[in-house]
Short mmCIF file of C-alpha atoms and ligand atoms in Angstrom, two decimals:
data_model
loop_
_atom_site.label_atom_id
_atom_site.label_comp_id
_atom_site.label_asym_id
_atom_site.label_seq_id
_atom_site.Cartn_x
_atom_site.Cartn_y
_atom_site.Cartn_z
CA MET A 12 -0.94 15.18 -29.84
CA SER A 13 -1.24 19.01 -31.37
CA GLN A 14 1.46 21.10 -33.14
CA GLU A 15 1.85 22.72 -29.97
CA GLY A 16 2.99 19.59 -28.28
CA ILE A 17 1.10 17.33 -25.82
CA ASN A 18 -1.65 18.17 -23.45
CA ALA A 19 -2.59 17.06 -20.43
CA ALA A 20 -5.96 17.35 -17.99
CA LEU A 21 -5.57 16.85 -14.50
CA LEU A 22 -8.73 14.90 -12.52
CA GLY A 23 -8.35 16.37 -8.96
CA LEU A 24 -6.08 19.09 -7.16
CA GLY A 25 -5.61 18.11 -3.87
CA THR A 26 -2.07 16.99 -2.18
CA VAL A 27 -0.85 14.92 -5.33
CA GLY A 28 -3.10 16.89 -8.17
CA THR A 29 -0.80 20.10 -6.81
CA GLY A 30 2.46 18.39 -6.15
CA VAL A 31 1.73 17.25 -9.76
CA TYR A 32 1.21 20.66 -10.71
CA LYS A 33 4.06 22.37 -9.33
CA VAL A 34 6.26 19.52 -10.99
CA MET A 35 4.67 20.30 -14.63
CA ARG A 36 5.86 23.74 -14.17
CA ASN A 37 9.19 23.38 -12.55
CA GLN A 38 10.09 20.55 -15.79
CA LYS A 39 8.81 23.28 -18.26
CA PRO A 40 12.47 24.70 -19.06
CA GLU A 41 13.50 21.05 -19.45
CA MET A 42 10.59 19.87 -21.10
CA GLN A 43 11.63 19.94 -24.75
CA GLN A 44 15.28 18.38 -24.06
CA LYS A 45 13.50 15.56 -22.10
CA LEU A 46 10.47 14.95 -24.42
CA ASN A 47 11.21 16.18 -27.69
CA THR A 48 7.96 18.32 -27.54
CA GLN A 49 6.39 20.81 -25.10
CA LEU A 50 3.71 18.99 -21.90
CA SER A 51 1.01 21.55 -20.88
CA VAL A 52 -2.03 21.88 -18.44
CA ARG A 53 -4.95 22.31 -20.35
CA HIS A 54 -7.49 21.68 -17.97
CA ILE A 55 -7.52 20.98 -14.21
CA LEU A 56 -10.88 19.56 -12.75
CA VAL A 57 -12.12 20.84 -9.68
CA ARG A 58 -15.45 20.83 -7.46
CA ASN A 59 -15.26 24.45 -6.71
CA VAL A 60 -13.28 26.87 -9.26
CA GLU A 61 -13.06 29.53 -6.80
CA LYS A 62 -11.16 27.82 -4.38
CA HIS A 63 -8.28 26.69 -6.46
CA ARG A 64 -8.43 30.07 -8.02
CA ASP A 65 -5.07 31.07 -6.50
CA LYS A 66 -3.13 27.79 -6.70
CA VAL A 67 -2.91 27.99 -10.79
CA ASP A 68 -0.58 30.40 -13.31
CA ASP A 69 -3.54 30.52 -15.71
CA PRO A 70 -7.20 29.83 -13.78
CA THR A 71 -9.06 29.23 -17.25
CA VAL A 72 -7.65 25.97 -16.83
CA LEU A 73 -9.86 24.99 -14.25
CA THR A 74 -13.12 23.83 -14.94
CA THR A 75 -15.93 21.52 -12.96
CA SER A 76 -16.79 19.53 -15.96
CA PHE A 77 -15.12 16.77 -17.09
CA ASP A 78 -17.45 16.38 -20.23
CA GLU A 79 -15.52 19.62 -21.30
CA ILE A 80 -11.92 17.19 -21.14
CA LEU A 81 -13.72 14.54 -22.29
CA GLU A 82 -14.96 16.00 -25.37
CA ASP A 83 -11.86 18.11 -25.74
CA PRO A 84 -9.72 16.49 -28.73
CA GLN A 85 -6.32 18.05 -27.83
CA THR A 86 -6.35 16.73 -24.53
CA ASP A 87 -4.26 13.35 -24.79
CA ILE A 88 -3.57 12.37 -21.44
CA VAL A 89 -5.90 12.50 -18.22
CA ILE A 90 -4.28 12.17 -14.83
CA GLU A 91 -6.47 10.92 -12.43
CA LEU A 92 -5.89 12.23 -8.86
CA MET A 93 -9.16 12.30 -7.10
CA GLY A 94 -9.26 8.97 -5.03
CA GLY A 95 -11.91 6.97 -4.72
CA ILE A 96 -14.05 4.23 -7.08
CA GLU A 97 -16.73 6.77 -8.01
CA PRO A 98 -16.96 8.95 -10.27
CA ALA A 99 -12.90 8.26 -11.09
CA TYR A 100 -13.83 4.68 -12.53
CA THR A 101 -16.52 6.30 -15.04
CA TYR A 102 -13.98 9.15 -16.10
CA ILE A 103 -11.42 6.93 -16.56
CA ARG A 104 -13.55 4.43 -18.47
CA SER A 105 -14.94 7.23 -20.58
CA ALA A 106 -11.52 8.80 -21.01
CA ILE A 107 -9.90 5.87 -22.37
CA GLU A 108 -13.10 4.74 -24.53
CA ALA A 109 -12.35 8.36 -26.23
CA GLY A 110 -8.75 7.32 -26.70
CA LYS A 111 -7.00 9.60 -23.92
CA ASN A 112 -4.31 7.93 -22.19
CA VAL A 113 -4.54 7.56 -18.53
CA VAL A 114 -2.14 7.73 -15.49
CA THR A 115 -3.65 7.64 -11.78
CA ALA A 116 -2.42 6.89 -8.41
CA ASN A 117 -5.32 5.69 -7.85
CA LYS A 118 -4.81 2.23 -5.77
CA ASP A 119 -8.54 1.34 -4.42
CA LEU A 120 -9.31 1.72 -8.16
CA ILE A 121 -6.52 -0.42 -9.49
CA ALA A 122 -7.02 -3.06 -6.96
CA ASP A 123 -10.50 -3.75 -7.46
CA HIS A 124 -10.43 -3.00 -11.29
CA GLY A 125 -7.15 -2.71 -12.83
CA GLY A 126 -7.87 -5.80 -14.69
CA GLU A 127 -10.93 -4.71 -16.89
CA LEU A 128 -8.98 -1.48 -16.76
CA MET A 129 -6.05 -2.82 -18.37
CA GLN A 130 -8.06 -4.79 -21.16
CA LEU A 131 -9.93 -1.64 -21.86
CA ALA A 132 -6.91 0.24 -22.45
CA GLU A 133 -5.33 -2.53 -24.68
CA GLU A 134 -8.47 -2.61 -26.89
CA ASN A 135 -8.73 1.26 -27.01
CA HIS A 136 -4.75 1.17 -27.97
CA VAL A 137 -4.03 4.21 -25.16
CA GLU A 138 -1.67 3.96 -22.35
CA LEU A 139 -2.91 2.77 -18.45
CA ARG A 140 -0.19 3.58 -16.19
CA PHE A 141 -0.13 3.54 -12.10
CA GLU A 142 3.20 3.60 -10.57
CA ALA A 143 2.17 6.29 -7.71
CA ALA A 144 -0.58 3.78 -6.74
CA VAL A 145 1.69 1.84 -4.96
CA ALA A 146 4.52 3.14 -2.32
CA GLY A 147 4.16 6.66 -3.13
CA GLY A 148 7.88 8.05 -5.09
CA ILE A 149 8.92 4.51 -4.99
CA PRO A 150 9.65 3.33 -8.54
CA ILE A 151 8.51 -0.33 -8.14
CA ILE A 152 5.75 -1.27 -11.13
CA GLY A 153 8.13 -0.21 -13.66
CA PRO A 154 10.87 -2.29 -12.75
CA LEU A 155 8.63 -5.34 -11.84
CA LYS A 156 7.71 -5.42 -15.24
CA SER A 157 10.73 -4.38 -16.82
CA SER A 158 14.26 -4.89 -14.93
CA LEU A 159 13.28 -7.75 -12.93
CA ALA A 160 10.92 -9.32 -15.68
CA ALA A 161 12.98 -12.30 -16.44
CA ASN A 162 12.56 -13.73 -12.43
CA GLU A 163 10.48 -15.54 -11.20
CA ILE A 164 9.21 -13.41 -8.31
CA ARG A 165 9.19 -15.83 -4.82
CA THR A 166 8.24 -13.53 -2.29
CA ILE A 167 7.46 -9.44 -2.36
CA MET A 168 7.50 -8.28 1.22
CA GLY A 169 7.06 -4.46 2.24
CA ILE A 170 6.57 -1.30 4.37
CA VAL A 171 3.74 0.07 1.95
CA ASN A 172 1.92 2.72 4.04
CA GLY A 173 3.16 5.69 4.98
CA THR A 174 0.78 6.91 7.31
CA THR A 175 1.14 3.48 9.61
CA ASN A 176 4.40 3.59 9.62
CA TYR A 177 4.51 7.24 10.31
CA ILE A 178 2.32 6.36 13.28
CA LEU A 179 4.60 3.19 14.42
CA SER A 180 7.98 5.27 13.98
CA LYS A 181 6.55 7.98 16.49
CA MET A 182 5.29 5.27 19.01
CA THR A 183 8.63 3.96 18.90
CA ASN A 184 11.16 6.25 18.84
CA GLU A 185 9.32 9.21 20.56
CA GLY A 186 6.54 7.46 22.70
CA MET A 187 4.08 9.45 21.28
CA ASP A 188 0.45 8.89 21.51
CA TYR A 189 -1.17 7.16 18.66
CA GLU A 190 -3.60 9.73 17.75
CA ASP A 191 -1.40 12.28 17.98
CA ALA A 192 0.93 10.56 15.57
CA LEU A 193 -2.40 9.89 13.19
CA ALA A 194 -3.15 13.69 13.33
CA GLU A 195 0.48 14.52 12.73
CA ALA A 196 0.08 12.19 9.37
CA THR A 197 -2.83 13.48 8.40
CA GLU A 198 -1.59 17.24 8.49
CA LEU A 199 1.36 16.40 6.59
CA GLY A 200 -1.04 14.97 3.60
CA TYR A 201 0.09 11.50 4.19
CA ALA A 202 -3.13 9.79 5.40
CA GLU A 203 -6.31 8.69 3.34
CA ALA A 204 -9.08 11.30 2.98
CA ASP A 205 -10.54 8.55 5.56
CA PRO A 206 -7.56 7.31 7.30
CA THR A 207 -9.53 4.10 8.19
CA ALA A 208 -8.03 2.64 4.88
CA ASP A 209 -4.46 3.27 6.51
CA VAL A 210 -4.57 2.27 9.78
CA GLU A 211 -7.00 -1.00 9.15
CA GLY A 212 -4.35 -2.30 6.56
CA PHE A 213 -6.56 -1.34 3.70
CA ASP A 214 -4.31 0.69 1.37
CA ALA A 215 -1.60 -1.38 2.15
CA GLY A 216 -3.85 -4.52 1.10
CA ARG A 217 -4.57 -2.79 -1.69
CA LYS A 218 -1.25 -2.21 -2.87
CA ILE A 219 0.33 -5.77 -2.07
CA ALA A 220 -2.72 -6.71 -4.32
CA ILE A 221 -1.86 -4.47 -7.28
CA LEU A 222 1.77 -5.95 -7.12
CA ALA A 223 1.19 -9.95 -6.58
CA THR A 224 -0.54 -9.22 -9.34
CA ILE A 225 2.35 -8.08 -12.00
CA ALA A 226 4.77 -10.08 -9.98
CA PHE A 227 3.04 -13.45 -10.34
CA HIS A 228 1.07 -12.87 -13.11
CA SER A 229 -2.33 -13.80 -11.48
CA ARG A 230 -4.66 -11.44 -10.66
CA VAL A 231 -5.14 -10.88 -7.01
CA THR A 232 -7.93 -8.32 -6.45
CA PHE A 233 -7.92 -6.61 -2.25
CA ARG A 234 -10.54 -9.59 -1.74
CA ASP A 235 -8.09 -11.89 -1.42
CA VAL A 236 -6.03 -10.28 0.87
CA TYR A 237 -5.98 -10.78 4.71
CA THR A 238 -5.73 -7.59 6.37
CA GLU A 239 -4.97 -6.29 10.28
CA GLY A 240 -4.08 -2.94 11.20
CA ILE A 241 -2.11 -1.22 13.55
CA THR A 242 -5.26 0.20 15.76
CA LYS A 243 -4.63 -2.79 18.18
CA ILE A 244 -0.72 -2.01 19.13
CA THR A 245 0.59 -0.44 22.16
CA ALA A 246 2.88 0.89 23.92
CA LYS A 247 3.63 -1.72 26.01
CA ASP A 248 3.71 -4.56 22.67
CA ILE A 249 6.46 -2.13 21.32
CA ALA A 250 8.37 -2.07 24.88
CA TYR A 251 8.13 -5.85 24.58
CA ALA A 252 9.22 -6.05 21.23
CA LYS A 253 12.53 -3.97 22.23
CA THR A 254 13.31 -6.29 24.95
CA LEU A 255 13.29 -8.85 22.34
CA GLY A 256 15.39 -7.13 19.79
CA ARG A 257 12.60 -6.46 17.35
CA VAL A 258 10.46 -3.40 16.17
CA ILE A 259 6.80 -3.66 15.09
CA LYS A 260 6.05 -2.67 11.62
CA LEU A 261 2.60 -3.01 9.30
CA ILE A 262 4.35 -5.79 6.90
CA ALA A 263 2.40 -6.15 3.17
CA MET A 264 3.91 -9.85 2.15
CA ALA A 265 3.14 -11.88 -1.06
CA SER A 266 4.17 -14.86 -1.40
CA ASN A 267 4.02 -17.47 -4.64
CA THR A 268 3.94 -20.58 -3.04
CA PRO A 269 3.57 -24.53 -4.53
CA GLU A 270 0.12 -24.57 -2.57
CA GLY A 271 -1.17 -20.86 -4.12
CA ILE A 272 -0.36 -17.57 -3.44
CA GLU A 273 -0.36 -16.07 0.70
CA VAL A 274 -1.14 -12.63 0.26
CA LYS A 275 -1.23 -10.64 3.71
CA VAL A 276 -1.59 -7.31 5.64
CA HIS A 277 -0.64 -7.28 9.60
CA PRO A 278 1.56 -5.72 12.05
CA MET A 279 4.70 -7.88 12.52
CA LEU A 280 7.74 -8.11 15.01
CA ILE A 281 10.78 -7.95 12.82
CA PRO A 282 14.60 -8.29 14.00
CA GLU A 283 16.00 -5.05 14.43
CA THR A 284 18.62 -6.20 12.30
CA HIS A 285 16.24 -6.53 9.25
CA PRO A 286 16.55 -3.69 6.50
CA LEU A 287 12.94 -3.05 6.93
CA ALA A 288 13.30 -2.48 10.65
CA SER A 289 15.29 0.90 10.27
CA VAL A 290 12.60 1.76 7.41
CA SER A 291 11.42 5.12 9.61
CA GLY A 292 8.62 8.12 9.01
CA SER A 293 6.80 8.11 5.95
CA TYR A 294 9.43 6.10 4.45
CA ASN A 295 8.30 2.86 2.86
CA ALA A 296 10.38 -0.01 1.40
CA VAL A 297 10.15 -3.14 -1.02
CA TYR A 298 11.89 -5.62 -0.78
CA VAL A 299 11.58 -8.73 -3.46
CA ASP A 300 12.99 -12.25 -3.61
CA GLY A 301 13.24 -13.42 -7.15
CA ASP A 302 15.27 -16.63 -8.60
CA ALA A 303 17.52 -14.89 -10.70
CA VAL A 304 18.25 -11.62 -8.76
CA GLU A 305 17.70 -12.74 -5.45
CA ASP A 306 17.20 -10.24 -3.00
CA VAL A 307 16.75 -6.73 -4.04
CA MET A 308 14.91 -3.61 -1.97
CA PHE A 309 13.34 -0.18 -2.90
CA TYR A 310 13.28 2.48 -0.43
CA GLY A 311 12.27 5.64 -0.49
CA LYS A 312 8.99 8.09 0.24
CA GLY A 313 5.90 6.79 0.34
CA ALA A 314 3.39 9.22 0.40
CA GLY A 315 3.48 13.05 0.13
CA GLU A 316 2.19 15.71 -2.71
CA MET A 317 6.14 16.21 -4.47
CA PRO A 318 7.28 11.95 -3.82
CA THR A 319 3.75 11.17 -5.38
CA ALA A 320 3.87 13.28 -8.06
CA SER A 321 7.53 12.32 -9.36
CA ALA A 322 5.89 8.96 -9.52
CA VAL A 323 2.79 10.31 -11.45
CA MET A 324 5.07 12.47 -13.42
CA GLY A 325 7.40 9.41 -14.21
CA ASP A 326 4.13 7.72 -15.81
CA VAL A 327 3.33 10.80 -17.59
CA PHE A 328 6.37 11.61 -18.96
CA SER A 329 6.50 7.90 -20.45
CA VAL A 330 3.37 8.28 -22.25
CA ALA A 331 4.37 11.82 -23.85
CA ARG A 332 7.20 10.07 -25.05
CA ARG A 333 5.23 7.29 -26.14
CA ILE A 334 2.85 9.60 -27.91
CA ALA A 335 5.80 11.86 -29.41
CA GLU A 336 6.78 8.42 -30.62
CA HIS A 337 3.28 7.22 -31.95
CA SER A 338 3.90 4.17 -30.02
CA VAL A 339 0.78 4.39 -27.59
CA GLY A 340 -1.24 1.18 -27.17
CA SER A 341 1.59 -1.52 -26.02
CA THR A 342 0.80 -1.54 -22.37
CA ARG A 343 -0.10 -5.45 -21.76
CA ASP A 344 -1.62 -6.73 -18.79
CA ASN A 345 0.34 -9.81 -18.83
CA VAL A 346 -1.89 -11.51 -16.30
CA TYR A 347 -1.61 -15.25 -17.96
CA ARG A 348 -1.55 -17.69 -14.89
CA SER A 349 -4.88 -18.57 -12.49
CA ILE A 350 -3.07 -19.32 -9.08
CA PRO A 351 -5.28 -20.24 -6.61
CA VAL A 352 -4.69 -17.90 -3.05
CA LYS A 353 -4.38 -19.38 -0.22
CA ARG A 354 -6.36 -18.93 2.90
CA ILE A 355 -4.81 -17.13 6.06
CA GLU A 356 -5.96 -20.54 7.69
CA ASN A 357 -3.11 -22.74 6.17
CA THR A 358 -0.48 -20.06 6.37
CA ARG A 359 2.32 -20.47 9.05
CA SER A 360 3.98 -18.53 11.23
CA CYS A 361 5.73 -17.70 14.52
CA TYR A 362 3.48 -15.51 16.83
CA TYR A 363 3.76 -13.12 19.52
CA ILE A 364 0.62 -13.37 22.30
CA ARG A 365 0.83 -11.21 25.27
CA MET A 366 -1.96 -12.59 28.13
CA GLU A 367 -3.12 -12.00 31.60
CA VAL A 368 -3.29 -14.78 33.60
CA GLU A 369 -3.69 -15.98 37.42
CA ASP A 370 -0.36 -16.24 39.31
CA LYS A 371 -0.44 -19.13 41.05
CA PRO A 372 1.56 -22.71 40.48
CA GLY A 373 0.25 -24.35 37.64
CA VAL A 374 -0.61 -22.06 35.30
CA LEU A 375 2.20 -22.14 33.19
CA ALA A 376 1.79 -25.89 32.44
CA THR A 377 -1.95 -25.69 31.71
CA ILE A 378 -1.11 -23.06 29.27
CA ALA A 379 1.46 -25.12 27.91
CA SER A 380 -0.84 -28.04 27.57
CA ILE A 381 -3.42 -26.06 25.58
CA PHE A 382 -0.81 -25.13 23.00
CA GLY A 383 0.70 -28.58 22.83
CA ASN A 384 -2.68 -29.93 22.58
CA ASN A 385 -3.31 -27.97 19.21
CA SER A 386 -0.13 -28.47 18.14
CA VAL A 387 1.68 -25.50 18.68
CA SER A 388 5.21 -25.57 20.17
CA ILE A 389 6.53 -22.88 22.47
CA GLU A 390 9.59 -21.20 21.55
CA GLN A 391 10.53 -18.63 24.62
CA VAL A 392 8.64 -17.53 27.59
CA ILE A 393 8.45 -14.37 29.35
CA GLN A 394 6.64 -13.36 32.43
CA LYS A 395 7.30 -9.59 33.35
CA ASN A 396 4.95 -7.65 35.09
CA LYS A 397 2.32 -8.26 38.16
CA ILE A 398 -1.14 -6.62 37.30
CA LYS A 399 -2.84 -6.38 40.40
CA LYS A 400 -2.89 -10.20 41.62
CA ASP A 401 -2.32 -11.66 37.99
CA ALA A 402 0.53 -12.18 35.87
CA GLU A 403 1.39 -10.71 32.48
CA LEU A 404 2.81 -13.48 30.14
CA VAL A 405 4.34 -13.12 26.78
CA ILE A 406 5.00 -15.90 24.76
CA ILE A 407 6.71 -16.55 21.72
CA THR A 408 5.80 -19.81 19.62
CA SER A 409 7.30 -21.92 16.71
CA SER A 410 6.70 -21.86 12.96
CA VAL A 411 2.73 -23.01 13.31
CA LYS A 412 -0.14 -22.87 11.01
CA GLU A 413 -2.53 -19.88 11.46
CA ARG A 414 -5.74 -22.13 12.36
CA HIS A 415 -3.70 -24.08 14.93
CA ILE A 416 -3.05 -20.80 16.59
CA LYS A 417 -6.21 -19.46 16.81
CA ASP A 418 -7.74 -22.89 17.94
CA ALA A 419 -5.34 -22.65 20.75
CA LEU A 420 -6.64 -18.78 21.68
CA LEU A 421 -10.32 -20.23 21.62
CA ILE A 422 -9.49 -22.40 24.45
CA LEU A 423 -6.97 -19.79 26.11
CA GLU A 424 -9.36 -17.27 26.49
CA SER A 425 -12.85 -19.94 27.98
CA SER A 426 -9.83 -21.01 30.41
CA SER A 427 -10.09 -20.38 33.90
CA VAL A 428 -6.42 -19.42 34.35
CA VAL A 429 -5.98 -17.00 32.13
CA ARG A 430 -7.77 -13.45 32.56
CA ARG A 431 -7.54 -12.45 28.79
CA VAL A 432 -5.57 -12.60 25.73
CA ALA A 433 -4.60 -8.89 25.18
CA THR A 434 -2.74 -9.23 21.97
CA MET A 435 -1.20 -11.40 18.84
CA ILE A 436 1.18 -10.36 16.58
CA ARG A 437 2.98 -12.50 13.47
CA VAL A 438 6.87 -13.00 14.50
CA TYR A 439 9.57 -12.83 11.30
P1 NAP B 506 -6.67 14.69 -1.82
O1 NAP B 506 -6.03 15.82 -0.84
O2 NAP B 506 -7.86 14.38 -1.33
O3 NAP B 506 -7.17 15.55 -3.25
C1 NAP B 506 -8.22 15.19 -3.97
C2 NAP B 506 -8.59 15.74 -4.90
O4 NAP B 506 -9.72 15.68 -6.09
C3 NAP B 506 -9.35 17.42 -4.23
O5 NAP B 506 -8.99 18.36 -4.97
C4 NAP B 506 -11.18 17.38 -4.62
O6 NAP B 506 -11.55 18.01 -4.37
C5 NAP B 506 -11.00 16.47 -5.73
N1 NAP B 506 -11.93 15.95 -5.89
C6 NAP B 506 -12.39 14.65 -5.50
N2 NAP B 506 -13.83 14.19 -6.16
C7 NAP B 506 -13.89 15.32 -6.98
C8 NAP B 506 -14.52 15.27 -8.12
N3 NAP B 506 -16.02 14.46 -8.02
N4 NAP B 506 -14.63 15.94 -8.96
C9 NAP B 506 -13.93 16.99 -9.07
N5 NAP B 506 -12.86 17.08 -7.93
C10 NAP B 506 -12.79 16.07 -6.89
O7 NAP B 506 -6.28 13.37 -2.21
P2 NAP B 506 -4.92 12.83 -2.23
O8 NAP B 506 -3.90 12.44 -1.54
O9 NAP B 506 -4.14 14.03 -3.71
O10 NAP B 506 -4.70 11.60 -3.41
C11 NAP B 506 -5.27 12.04 -4.50
C12 NAP B 506 -5.12 9.98 -5.04
O11 NAP B 506 -3.76 9.87 -5.18
C13 NAP B 506 -5.92 9.14 -4.07
O12 NAP B 506 -6.17 8.09 -4.83
C14 NAP B 506 -4.81 8.55 -3.19
O13 NAP B 506 -5.45 7.66 -2.70
C15 NAP B 506 -3.40 8.46 -4.12
N6 NAP B 506 -2.24 8.68 -3.41
C16 NAP B 506 -2.45 9.36 -2.30
C17 NAP B 506 -1.18 9.63 -2.24
C18 NAP B 506 -0.61 10.98 -0.70
O14 NAP B 506 0.40 10.66 -0.36
N7 NAP B 506 -1.40 11.79 -0.60
C19 NAP B 506 0.08 8.54 -2.38
C20 NAP B 506 0.11 7.83 -3.31
C21 NAP B 506 -1.12 7.64 -3.98
P3 NAP B 506 -11.55 18.99 -2.94
O15 NAP B 506 -10.45 20.30 -3.31
O16 NAP B 506 -13.08 19.95 -3.51
O17 NAP B 506 -12.11 18.33 -2.29
N1 HSE B 507 -2.52 7.31 2.60
C1 HSE B 507 -1.02 6.35 1.88
C2 HSE B 507 -0.20 6.01 2.79
C3 HSE B 507 -1.02 7.72 0.67
O1 HSE B 507 -0.24 6.55 3.99
O2 HSE B 507 0.98 5.28 2.26
C4 HSE B 507 -0.11 6.69 -0.14
O3 HSE B 507 -0.69 6.09 -1.05
#
């Protein structure tokens, strides 16, 4: 910290970087009162200075050299907003080792290397914060670590990807095509540089890995998370869900069960009356069940320039206060348990299965006996549409083990009366 105040360096000036720069500028007049010191942007790392010159008040802060930032003893906080693993990983490590505090929105990095980087920060007596890595503008990491710290967290269930929630909302409420909705989400700055991470559930998988680690005090990485995306969801399934009084959402879920941690991301039919059902567009929500608090839900914008900048700047302000109070380096990872992660085959759910079958007597009985022989009991059957000579059958099962449903589907797929199993979606 220099005599003039606290200095920050931004790495990246894309969607979130630009938002952070704007918030810094907007907050300038209040900074002294809020922080008891000044906070300035001293460097901004970009790949091409010319491209960004018009975006900033003082273009001399733009640089293409990370070493310039690293070697500047006046830089107190490095704010990493480039995304991806490299060079972000190397830059963050070097910054911590050089005694600089780090704030990042990079869930890819934290989901894979969070433990190691937290340890490095502890060893170097600096802060490492990543509130914006999960659910954009919603404060969730801070509350889990502080306000809810006295709880034994049992379950976290949420909508933590703005892009897919935007797509599913547009498909459900406006009948928009998947491709058009994805293009809009990209245009609005919600999607990742490669939107595969959003639509295949990887982004939500990284976020639930981070939340599970913090909530259960046990290391959960992205590799532990079962992920299924929304690319196979059709207008037909959305319509069937509606007739069942349900909506389809991409749900990220982590539970601490006596047999281990369950952690997964997949589309789910949830009742229209469930609080998560009304979370639309780029909004996210995280539902936390703790032994003392019981149910508590966090809701807000899960992506986009300014909401994400709000979360980043919350971390920056909190680190700046610690610098001003000379108390940096007290952050703890707080991972003190080692709980095994359950395989998806051993988890339980109800299932929605849509299939095309031969339209003749005895078919339903054959299908019911395949389910029965595999310990799957049927809760509801809808035979809705004729497809040429075939029939479309929608079945809702009772709560069964995933391995039983998968065994049953394998046999159904090879059965002479089943043309194809079109969709399998879990039901809440
Ligand atoms: P973005 O718009 O693609 O911006 C990334 C910026 O980093 C670009 O300006 C890019 O430069 C720059 N950059 C990339 N590699 C660089 C390098 N090697 N050297 C210098 N600059 C480099 O991404 P974003 O949406 O702002 O996301 C940034 C981070 O926030 C990611 O980790 C993302 O997952 C996370 N996040 C995003 C959101 C959101 O709503 N967008 C929400 C929460 C968290 P060019 O301009 O030259 O490409
Ligand atoms: N691509 C992410 C989303 C950005 O759509 O939620 C916020 O992390």
